[in-house]
Amino acid sequence: MKKLLTKWHRILAPRATILVSTVNREGVSNAAPFSFVMPVSIDPPLIAFASVEARHTLKNIRATGEFVVNIPSVDLLRETWICGKSFPEGVSEIEQAGLTAVPSEKVRSPRIKECLANLECLLEAEYQAGDHWIVVGRIAAIGVREGLFDGEAFDLVTAQPLMHVSSKDFASLGEVMTYTE
Amino acid sequence: MKKLLTKWHRILAPRATILVSTVNREGVSNAAPFSFVMPVSIDPPLIAFASVEARHTLKNIRATGEFVVNIPSVDLLRETWICGKSFPEGVSEIEQAGLTAVPSEKVRSPRIKECLANLECLLEAEYQAGDHWIVVGRIAAIGVREGLFDGEAFDLVTAQPLMHVSSKDFASLGEVMTYTE
């Protein structure tokens, strides 16, 4: 039973993958991938992700009160993985991965230009939950790649978001099916 | 901007879909689909989902302190949708959908037999977050369909989990890709 529970989270997969970009107090940018993520409130717009204590992402969010949720497509699998590697604090994973940091509208944390969408967030709350922290962000500004989102429908088939399975395994979108009576 | 934000959660998709089964004080079972869900802690095993105040699921969890997270496969799209319809309190969505409630090991809420996996949970915490509540459950027992999970790897390709896109749109798993240097 203990062994079964150790990797239990792999049962809830694939999961949406995000790159969270932040800056430290000195303004040096950081980005790291997370797949423990969910929307939590439509209005006000709140998103939550879970992070272990040791991540620079969490340290930066606590220092600045803000972050950006960037959504990568499947063609950014390699870049997403590189952002997850351990670099010394002060080294930008965004540069190391060959991605482009561009200024955000409402926060100092940069948007990652190559991503499908960028959700600029202000830290709303954080809750300790076992070996992770639940970080809740209030979305202050949204950028979406031209043509993907009309405010109602998000064009997933064109977007081809990257999903995480476990470790180095990722997944792509399959078929989109509509329920009919 | 306001209009863009109204459906912002559709940008973070597709999302893992779960059926949360509960019982009310009288022991009548209930099940409803949710896709605002994420693992939050590996050890102890904690899972979180977000629910609006009005759902019977939330009312039942508050009354009993427990629930079961059931993970449907793509072939349960119709049954999952039916569980999301409005039935009077006391009517079991599990029966209405033609699914089978079977006894759990650690909680009174039933497992849904046809699902890929069943995570029996004890209510750990709940946090209000905008128009939803974040419900955190501690996993007390896990059941997984024979052959899908060896304690390390979960066989997603065989499992074919159902994912939610928006409204009546759902998605299946595409390709599983492994990062290589």
XYZ file of C-alpha atoms in Angstrom:
362
model
C 0.000 0.000 0.000
C 2.786 2.406 0.909
C 4.510 1.698 -2.386
C 1.296 2.194 -4.329
C 0.741 5.589 -2.719
C 4.261 6.857 -3.443
C 3.484 7.480 -7.105
C -0.287 7.818 -6.765
C -0.360 11.178 -8.603
C 0.568 9.395 -11.837
C -2.988 8.054 -11.914
C -4.337 11.580 -12.463
C -2.747 12.195 -15.843
C -2.024 13.627 -18.300
C -2.086 17.037 -16.669
C -1.978 20.519 -18.148
C 1.599 21.778 -18.021
C 2.548 25.355 -17.223
C 5.760 27.349 -17.043
C 5.663 29.732 -14.100
C 7.897 32.763 -14.633
C 8.970 34.969 -11.757
C 11.659 37.465 -10.831
C 13.753 37.584 -7.680
C 14.281 40.748 -5.614
C 17.119 41.752 -7.941
C 14.866 41.396 -10.970
C 16.544 38.257 -12.377
C 13.941 36.094 -14.094
C 13.218 32.428 -13.438
C 10.891 29.885 -15.034
C 9.937 26.378 -13.969
C 7.401 23.791 -15.164
C 4.515 22.612 -13.004
C 1.675 20.218 -13.724
C -0.160 20.319 -10.388
C -2.373 23.170 -11.600
C -6.074 23.991 -11.883
C -8.424 26.937 -12.338
C -10.207 27.610 -9.030
C -12.492 30.574 -9.640
C -14.018 32.022 -12.780
C -14.918 35.458 -11.385
C -12.728 36.693 -9.785
C -10.258 34.803 -11.995
C -8.128 32.643 -9.696
C -5.703 29.887 -10.646
C -3.864 27.518 -8.305
C -0.744 25.420 -8.612
C 1.190 23.350 -6.102
C 4.907 23.737 -5.458
C 7.406 22.164 -3.116
C 9.061 24.493 -0.622
C 12.511 24.372 -2.235
C 11.640 25.844 -5.631
C 13.028 29.258 -6.574
C 9.604 29.955 -8.052
C 7.976 29.863 -4.627
C 10.754 31.921 -3.048
C 10.386 34.573 -5.758
C 6.592 34.665 -5.470
C 6.872 35.204 -1.727
C 9.410 37.977 -2.297
C 7.471 39.830 -5.016
C 3.826 38.745 -4.647
C 3.455 37.960 -8.353
C 4.080 35.475 -11.156
C 3.089 34.631 -14.716
C 1.528 31.334 -15.793
C 2.732 30.575 -19.321
C 1.154 27.741 -21.290
C 3.524 25.853 -23.604
C 2.564 23.926 -26.725
C 3.863 20.433 -27.565
C 6.627 21.868 -29.736
C 8.113 23.396 -26.550
C 8.641 19.998 -24.879
C 12.424 20.351 -24.907
C 12.360 23.947 -23.674
C 9.897 23.034 -20.917
C 12.122 20.205 -19.744
C 15.200 22.457 -19.672
C 13.302 24.987 -17.527
C 12.795 22.151 -15.031
C 16.507 21.482 -14.604
C 18.454 22.764 -11.594
C 20.300 25.953 -12.370
C 21.960 28.171 -9.751
C 19.751 30.958 -8.424
C 20.238 34.011 -10.604
C 20.559 31.990 -13.827
C 17.510 32.489 -16.058
C 15.992 29.208 -17.198
C 14.205 31.196 -19.894
C 17.531 32.082 -21.543
C 19.013 28.633 -20.909
C 16.050 27.074 -22.710
C 16.351 29.466 -25.640
C 13.013 31.086 -24.850
C 12.262 34.801 -24.942
C 11.280 36.877 -21.910
C 9.072 39.825 -22.841
C 7.621 42.485 -20.522
C 4.269 41.861 -18.866
C 1.473 44.417 -18.561
C 0.751 44.291 -14.835
C 3.656 42.492 -13.169
C 7.458 42.576 -13.271
C 7.704 38.828 -13.955
C 8.168 38.397 -17.699
C 5.883 36.660 -20.133
C 7.437 33.864 -22.181
C 6.868 34.946 -25.763
C 6.809 31.473 -27.364
C 3.948 30.212 -25.163
C 0.302 29.918 -26.212
C -0.967 32.121 -23.431
C 0.317 34.177 -20.512
C -1.699 34.719 -17.349
C -0.244 37.504 -15.219
C -1.012 36.809 -11.568
C -0.909 38.565 -8.215
C -0.443 36.261 -5.224
C -3.859 35.845 -3.602
C -3.159 33.178 -0.976
C -0.987 30.205 -0.175
C -1.846 27.137 1.862
C 0.447 24.399 3.076
C -0.789 20.992 1.966
C 1.452 18.094 2.918
C 4.767 18.234 1.062
C 3.595 21.047 -1.251
C 2.168 24.552 -1.014
C -1.013 25.487 -2.856
C -0.327 28.883 -4.453
C -3.417 30.835 -5.541
C -2.996 33.682 -8.016
C -5.440 36.365 -9.100
C -5.197 36.918 -12.839
C -4.552 40.589 -13.586
C -3.909 40.384 -17.332
C -4.127 37.749 -20.039
C -2.316 37.456 -23.321
C -3.270 34.780 -25.846
C -1.639 34.043 -29.189
C -3.512 35.723 -32.040
C -6.457 33.726 -33.335
C -6.651 31.129 -30.532
C -9.257 32.654 -28.216
C -12.330 34.719 -29.072
C -13.356 35.152 -25.430
C -15.664 32.116 -25.638
C -13.906 29.184 -27.270
C -10.206 28.348 -27.047
C -8.936 26.647 -30.215
C -7.244 23.639 -28.620
C -6.709 21.767 -31.872
C -4.639 24.620 -33.282
C -3.032 25.354 -29.908
C -1.779 21.781 -29.234
C -0.959 22.297 -25.554
C 1.730 20.218 -23.861
C 0.595 17.874 -21.104
C 2.689 16.082 -18.532
C 2.494 12.349 -17.855
C 5.388 11.638 -15.467
C 9.117 12.273 -15.343
C 10.277 12.743 -18.963
C 6.981 11.583 -20.471
C 4.626 14.144 -21.944
C 1.432 13.864 -23.998
C -0.372 15.655 -26.761
C -4.066 16.243 -27.341
C -5.980 13.420 -29.011
C -9.476 13.730 -30.406
C -11.944 16.413 -29.301
C -15.401 14.840 -28.873
C -18.726 16.580 -28.278
C -21.433 15.006 -26.153
C -24.731 14.662 -27.988
C -28.014 13.413 -26.519
C -10.980 42.616 -20.958
C -13.945 41.676 -18.775
C -15.336 39.468 -21.542
C -11.976 37.808 -22.082
C -11.723 36.939 -18.405
C -15.201 35.416 -18.179
C -14.120 32.207 -19.901
C -10.432 32.427 -19.097
C -10.327 28.901 -17.638
C -10.872 27.457 -21.119
C -7.272 28.398 -21.885
C -6.036 25.820 -19.350
C -7.342 22.731 -21.133
C -7.879 19.898 -21.617
C -8.115 19.028 -17.945
C -8.244 15.666 -16.190
C -11.872 14.824 -15.461
C -13.041 13.167 -12.270
C -16.342 11.910 -10.901
C -16.627 12.693 -7.207
C -18.921 10.286 -5.393
C -20.349 11.093 -1.986
C -23.232 10.126 0.292
C -25.588 12.414 2.159
C -26.461 12.029 5.850
C -29.104 9.461 4.915
C -26.559 7.421 2.958
C -27.966 8.230 -0.511
C -25.138 8.352 -3.025
C -24.315 11.192 -5.390
C -21.752 11.664 -8.157
C -20.741 14.735 -10.129
C -17.994 15.534 -12.640
C -15.265 18.074 -11.948
C -12.263 19.151 -13.995
C -10.757 21.760 -11.666
C -8.579 19.121 -10.018
C -4.902 18.541 -9.218
C -2.649 16.437 -7.009
C -1.206 18.657 -4.257
C 0.990 16.428 -2.127
C 2.739 13.142 -2.817
C 3.344 12.094 0.811
C 0.976 12.476 2.564
C -1.202 11.838 -0.507
C -3.430 14.901 -0.940
C -5.631 15.778 -3.900
C -7.578 19.016 -4.446
C -10.566 19.958 -6.553
C -12.633 23.119 -6.771
C -16.403 23.213 -6.406
C -19.034 25.923 -6.397
C -21.010 26.315 -3.168
C -24.287 24.978 -4.584
C -23.167 21.454 -5.480
C -24.613 18.517 -3.549
C -21.102 17.094 -3.629
C -19.798 19.878 -1.406
C -22.792 19.681 0.915
C -22.287 15.933 1.319
C -18.539 16.268 1.914
C -19.190 18.811 4.655
C -21.781 16.512 6.224
C -19.696 13.336 6.127
C -16.054 14.466 5.846
C -15.303 12.102 2.963
C -15.561 11.447 -0.772
C -14.222 9.253 -3.552
C -12.416 10.563 -6.638
C -13.264 8.245 -9.540
C -11.387 8.571 -12.826
C -13.459 7.846 -15.949
C -12.125 6.671 -19.305
C -13.190 8.168 -22.665
C -15.811 5.469 -23.148
C -17.645 6.911 -20.113
C -18.173 10.316 -21.765
C -21.950 9.916 -21.854
C -22.166 8.620 -18.273
C -19.918 11.433 -17.039
C -22.117 14.032 -18.712
C -25.273 12.543 -17.196
C -23.695 12.708 -13.722
C -23.304 16.441 -14.318
C -27.000 17.034 -14.927
C -29.270 18.482 -12.233
C -31.182 15.795 -10.393
C -33.144 16.374 -7.187
C -31.191 15.755 -4.002
C -31.617 12.124 -3.015
C -31.553 10.878 -6.630
C -28.359 8.952 -7.356
C -26.578 10.190 -10.485
C -24.646 6.930 -10.449
C -27.843 4.957 -11.079
C -29.228 7.535 -13.513
C -26.054 7.237 -15.581
C -26.204 3.450 -15.584
C -23.029 3.187 -13.528
C -22.428 0.802 -10.626
C -21.813 1.906 -7.038
C -19.658 -0.567 -5.135
C -18.540 -0.372 -1.485
C -15.327 1.442 -0.637
C -12.697 0.195 1.807
C -12.302 3.197 4.099
C -15.270 5.505 3.471
C -19.037 5.214 3.123
C -19.058 7.013 -0.245
C -19.163 4.359 -2.951
C -16.599 3.662 -5.610
C -17.832 3.754 -9.199
C -16.982 0.327 -10.542
C -16.623 1.277 -14.218
C -13.930 3.887 -13.578
C -10.199 3.406 -14.125
C -9.279 4.243 -10.563
C -10.907 5.162 -7.264
C -9.208 7.362 -4.685
C -10.980 7.199 -1.325
C -10.526 10.510 0.476
C -11.001 12.012 3.916
C -11.641 15.751 3.952
C -8.368 17.424 4.948
C -9.194 21.113 4.451
C -11.308 23.514 2.442
C -10.499 27.059 1.417
C -12.775 29.618 -0.167
C -11.279 30.957 -3.388
C -13.474 33.425 -5.232
C -16.606 31.739 -6.583
C -15.369 28.229 -5.741
C -14.111 26.284 -2.748
C -10.828 24.399 -2.880
C -11.502 20.993 -1.313
C -8.420 19.050 -0.194
C -8.734 15.326 0.427
C -6.327 12.913 2.065
C -6.240 9.641 0.151
C -6.984 6.724 2.472
C -7.274 3.920 -0.077
C -6.697 3.470 -3.791
C -8.203 1.038 -6.232
C -6.887 0.787 -9.787
C -8.184 -1.416 -12.589
C -6.120 -4.601 -12.890
C -3.003 -4.210 -14.997
C -2.934 -0.411 -15.239
C -0.609 0.534 -12.377
C 2.425 -1.302 -11.017
C 3.096 1.310 -8.336
C 5.549 3.136 -10.599
C 4.069 3.655 -14.050
C 0.407 4.188 -14.890
C -0.489 2.755 -18.321
C -2.192 5.810 -19.810
C -2.344 4.440 -23.341
C -4.399 1.466 -22.192
C -6.351 3.545 -19.674
C -7.492 6.253 -22.133
C -8.662 8.769 -19.511
C -11.398 11.269 -20.319
C -10.419 14.921 -20.310
C -12.655 17.967 -20.301
C -12.363 20.840 -22.756
C -15.444 23.009 -22.079
C -19.192 22.548 -21.841
C -20.028 19.391 -23.847
C -16.562 19.097 -25.378
C -14.195 16.440 -24.097
C -10.829 15.168 -25.303
C -8.843 11.980 -25.467
C -5.145 11.322 -25.035
C -2.968 11.871 -28.102
C 0.616 10.737 -28.421
C 2.853 10.030 -25.422
C 6.316 11.492 -26.059
C 9.504 11.007 -24.034
C 12.082 13.768 -23.686
C 15.537 12.696 -24.807
C 18.741 14.745 -24.572
